[in-house]
Coordinates of N, CA and C in Angstrom, one line a residue:
X693 N -0.3 23.1 -5.7 CA -0.9 21.8 -5.5 C -2.0 21.9 -4.4
X694 N -2.7 20.8 -4.2 CA -3.7 20.7 -3.2 C -3.2 20.4 -1.8
X695 N -4.2 20.3 -1.0 CA -3.9 19.9 0.4 C -4.5 18.6 0.8
X696 N -3.8 17.9 1.8 CA -4.3 16.6 2.3 C -4.5 16.8 3.8
X697 N -5.7 16.3 4.3 CA -6.0 16.4 5.7 C -5.9 15.0 6.3
X698 N -5.0 14.8 7.3 CA -4.9 13.6 8.0 C -6.2 13.1 8.5
X699 N -6.5 11.8 8.4 CA -7.8 11.2 8.9 C -8.0 11.5 10.3
X700 N -7.0 11.3 11.2 CA -7.1 11.6 12.6 C -6.3 12.9 12.9
X701 N -6.9 13.7 13.7 CA -6.2 14.9 14.2 C -6.4 16.2 13.4
X702 N -6.8 16.0 12.1 CA -7.1 17.2 11.3 C -5.9 18.0 10.8
X703 N -4.7 17.5 10.9 CA -3.5 18.1 10.4 C -3.6 18.2 8.9
X704 N -3.2 19.4 8.3 CA -3.2 19.5 6.9 C -1.8 19.7 6.4
X705 N -1.5 19.0 5.3 CA -0.2 19.0 4.7 C -0.3 19.3 3.2
X706 N 0.7 19.7 2.5 CA 0.7 19.8 1.0 C 0.5 18.4 0.4
X707 N -0.3 18.3 -0.6 CA -0.6 17.0 -1.2 C 0.7 16.3 -1.7
X708 N 1.7 17.1 -2.1 CA 3.0 16.6 -2.6 C 3.7 15.7 -1.5
X709 N 3.3 15.9 -0.2 CA 3.9 15.1 0.9 C 3.2 13.8 1.1
X710 N 2.1 13.4 0.3 CA 1.5 12.2 0.4 C 2.3 11.1 -0.3
X711 N 2.6 10.0 0.3 CA 3.4 8.9 -0.3 C 4.8 9.4 -0.7
X712 N 5.4 10.2 0.2 CA 6.8 10.7 0.0 C 7.8 10.0 0.8
X713 N 7.3 8.9 1.5 CA 8.2 8.1 2.3 C 8.6 8.8 3.6
X714 N 7.8 9.8 4.1 CA 7.9 10.4 5.4 C 6.6 10.5 6.0
X715 N 6.5 10.1 7.3 CA 5.2 10.0 8.0 C 4.9 11.4 8.6
X716 N 4.0 12.1 7.9 CA 3.6 13.4 8.4 C 2.4 13.4 9.4
X717 N 1.5 12.4 9.2 CA 0.3 12.3 10.0 C 0.6 11.3 11.1
X718 N 0.1 11.6 12.3 CA 0.3 10.6 13.4 C -0.4 9.3 13.2
X719 N -1.5 9.3 12.4 CA -2.2 8.1 12.1 C -1.7 7.3 10.9
X720 N -0.7 7.9 10.2 CA -0.1 7.2 9.0 C -0.9 7.4 7.7
X721 N -2.0 8.2 7.8 CA -2.9 8.2 6.6 C -2.3 8.9 5.4
X722 N -1.2 9.6 5.6 CA -0.5 10.2 4.4 C 0.4 9.3 3.7
X723 N 0.6 8.1 4.2 CA 1.6 7.2 3.5 C 0.9 5.8 3.2
X724 N -0.2 5.8 2.5 CA -0.8 4.5 2.2 C 0.0 3.6 1.2
X725 N 0.9 4.2 0.5 CA 1.7 3.5 -0.5 C 3.1 3.3 -0.1
X726 N 3.5 3.6 1.1 CA 4.8 3.3 1.6 C 4.8 2.7 3.0
X727 N 5.9 2.3 3.5 CA 6.0 1.8 4.8 C 6.6 2.8 5.8
X728 N 6.5 4.1 5.5 CA 7.1 5.1 6.3 C 6.6 5.2 7.8
X729 N 5.3 4.8 7.9 CA 4.7 5.0 9.2 C 4.6 3.6 9.9
X730 N 5.1 3.5 11.1 CA 5.1 2.2 11.8 C 3.6 1.7 12.0
X731 N 2.7 2.6 12.2 CA 1.3 2.2 12.5 C 0.5 2.4 11.2
X732 N 1.1 2.6 10.1 CA 0.4 2.8 8.9 C -0.1 1.6 8.1
X733 N -0.7 1.8 7.0 CA -1.1 0.7 6.1 C -0.5 0.9 4.8
X734 N -0.3 -0.2 4.1 CA 0.3 -0.2 2.7 C -0.8 -0.7 1.8
X735 N -1.0 0.0 0.7 CA -2.1 -0.3 -0.2 C -1.5 -1.0 -1.4
X736 N -1.9 -2.3 -1.7 CA -1.5 -3.1 -2.8 C -2.6 -2.8 -3.9
X737 N -2.2 -2.3 -5.1 CA -3.1 -2.1 -6.1 C -3.6 -3.4 -6.7
X738 N -2.7 -4.4 -6.9 CA -3.0 -5.7 -7.4 C -3.9 -5.7 -8.6
X739 N -3.4 -4.9 -9.6 CA -4.2 -4.8 -10.9 C -4.4 -6.2 -11.5
X740 N -5.7 -6.4 -11.9 CA -6.1 -7.7 -12.4 C -6.6 -8.6 -11.3
X741 N -6.5 -8.2 -10.1 CA -7.1 -9.0 -9.0 C -7.7 -8.0 -8.0
X742 N -7.8 -8.4 -6.7 CA -8.4 -7.5 -5.7 C -7.4 -6.7 -5.0
X743 N -7.6 -5.4 -4.8 CA -6.7 -4.6 -4.0 C -6.7 -5.1 -2.5
X744 N -5.6 -4.7 -1.8 CA -5.4 -5.2 -0.5 C -4.7 -4.2 0.4
X745 N -5.1 -4.1 1.7 CA -4.4 -3.2 2.6 C -3.6 -4.1 3.6
X746 N -2.4 -3.8 3.8 CA -1.5 -4.5 4.7 C -1.0 -3.6 5.8
X747 N -0.7 -4.2 6.9 CA 0.0 -3.4 7.9 C 1.4 -3.1 7.4
X748 N 1.9 -1.9 7.7 CA 3.2 -1.4 7.1 C 4.3 -2.4 7.5
X749 N 4.1 -3.1 8.6 CA 5.1 -4.0 9.1 C 5.4 -5.2 8.1
X750 N 4.4 -5.4 7.2 CA 4.6 -6.5 6.2 C 5.3 -6.0 4.9
X751 N 5.7 -4.8 4.9 CA 6.4 -4.2 3.7 C 7.9 -4.5 3.9
X752 N 8.6 -4.9 2.9 CA 10.0 -5.2 2.9 C 10.4 -6.2 4.0
X753 N 9.5 -7.2 4.2 CA 9.8 -8.3 5.2 C 10.3 -9.6 4.6
X754 N 10.5 -9.6 3.3 CA 11.0 -10.8 2.6 C 9.8 -11.7 2.1
X755 N 8.6 -11.4 2.4 CA 7.4 -12.2 2.0 C 6.6 -11.4 1.1
X756 N 6.2 -12.0 0.0 CA 5.4 -11.4 -1.1 C 3.9 -11.5 -0.7
X757 N 3.4 -10.4 0.0 CA 2.0 -10.4 0.4 C 1.1 -9.9 -0.6
X758 N 1.6 -9.0 -1.5 CA 0.7 -8.4 -2.6 C 1.0 -9.3 -3.8
X759 N -0.1 -9.6 -4.5 CA 0.1 -10.4 -5.7 C 0.9 -9.7 -6.8
X760 N 0.9 -8.3 -6.7 CA 1.7 -7.5 -7.7 C 3.1 -7.3 -7.2
X761 N 3.5 -7.8 -6.0 CA 4.8 -7.7 -5.5 C 5.2 -6.4 -5.0
X762 N 4.3 -5.4 -5.0 CA 4.7 -4.0 -4.6 C 5.1 -3.8 -3.2
X763 N 4.9 -4.8 -2.3 CA 5.3 -4.7 -0.9 C 6.7 -5.1 -0.7
X764 N 7.4 -5.5 -1.7 CA 8.8 -5.9 -1.6 C 9.7 -5.2 -2.6
X765 N 11.0 -5.2 -2.4 CA 11.9 -4.5 -3.4 C 11.6 -5.0 -4.8
X766 N 11.8 -4.1 -5.7 CA 11.5 -4.5 -7.1 C 12.4 -5.7 -7.6
X767 N 11.7 -6.6 -8.2 CA 12.4 -7.8 -8.7 C 12.3 -9.0 -7.8
X768 N 12.0 -8.8 -6.5 CA 11.9 -9.9 -5.5 C 10.7 -10.8 -5.8
X769 N 9.6 -10.2 -6.1 CA 8.3 -11.0 -6.3 C 7.8 -10.8 -7.7
X770 N 7.3 -11.9 -8.3 CA 6.7 -11.8 -9.6 C 5.3 -11.4 -9.4
X771 N 4.7 -10.8 -10.5 CA 3.3 -10.4 -10.4 C 2.4 -11.7 -10.7
X772 N 1.7 -12.1 -9.7 CA 0.8 -13.3 -9.9 C -0.7 -12.9 -9.8
X773 N -1.0 -11.6 -10.0 CA -2.4 -11.2 -9.9 C -3.3 -11.8 -10.9
X774 N -2.9 -12.0 -12.1 CA -3.8 -12.6 -13.1 C -4.1 -14.1 -12.8
X775 N -3.0 -14.8 -12.3 CA -3.2 -16.2 -11.9 C -4.1 -16.3 -10.7
X776 N -3.9 -15.4 -9.7 CA -4.7 -15.4 -8.5 C -6.2 -15.1 -8.9
X777 N -6.4 -14.2 -9.8 CA -7.8 -13.8 -10.2 C -8.4 -15.0 -10.9
X778 N -7.7 -15.7 -11.8 CA -8.2 -16.9 -12.5 C -8.6 -18.0 -11.5
X779 N -7.7 -18.2 -10.5 CA -7.9 -19.3 -9.5 C -9.1 -18.9 -8.7
X780 N -9.3 -17.7 -8.4 CA -10.5 -17.2 -7.6 C -11.8 -17.5 -8.4
X781 N -11.7 -17.1 -9.7 CA -12.9 -17.3 -10.5 C -13.3 -18.8 -10.6
X782 N -12.3 -19.6 -10.8 CA -12.5 -21.1 -10.9 C -13.2 -21.7 -9.6
X783 N -12.8 -21.0 -8.5 CA -13.3 -21.6 -7.2 C -14.8 -21.1 -6.9
X784 N -15.3 -20.2 -7.7 CA -16.7 -19.8 -7.5 C -17.7 -20.7 -8.0

């Protein structure tokens, strides 16, 4: 597999360690899809609406911050991305 270089510091790790729920990079750049890094960011894909970056502290906090519900345990949040997108288009 390939290699991933942390955004800050230049540390290089195997690509398979990206989004593996373990913070390898001091800046958290190897975990954009998990809450493993306290200073990291979580990426909401929000298919059908706009993607969003959250502070990792907002993941698994009981509040549905991503319209696709990906920031909380499976089943806690319903996917509201299509409704959010429609409401956004109507407001334009």
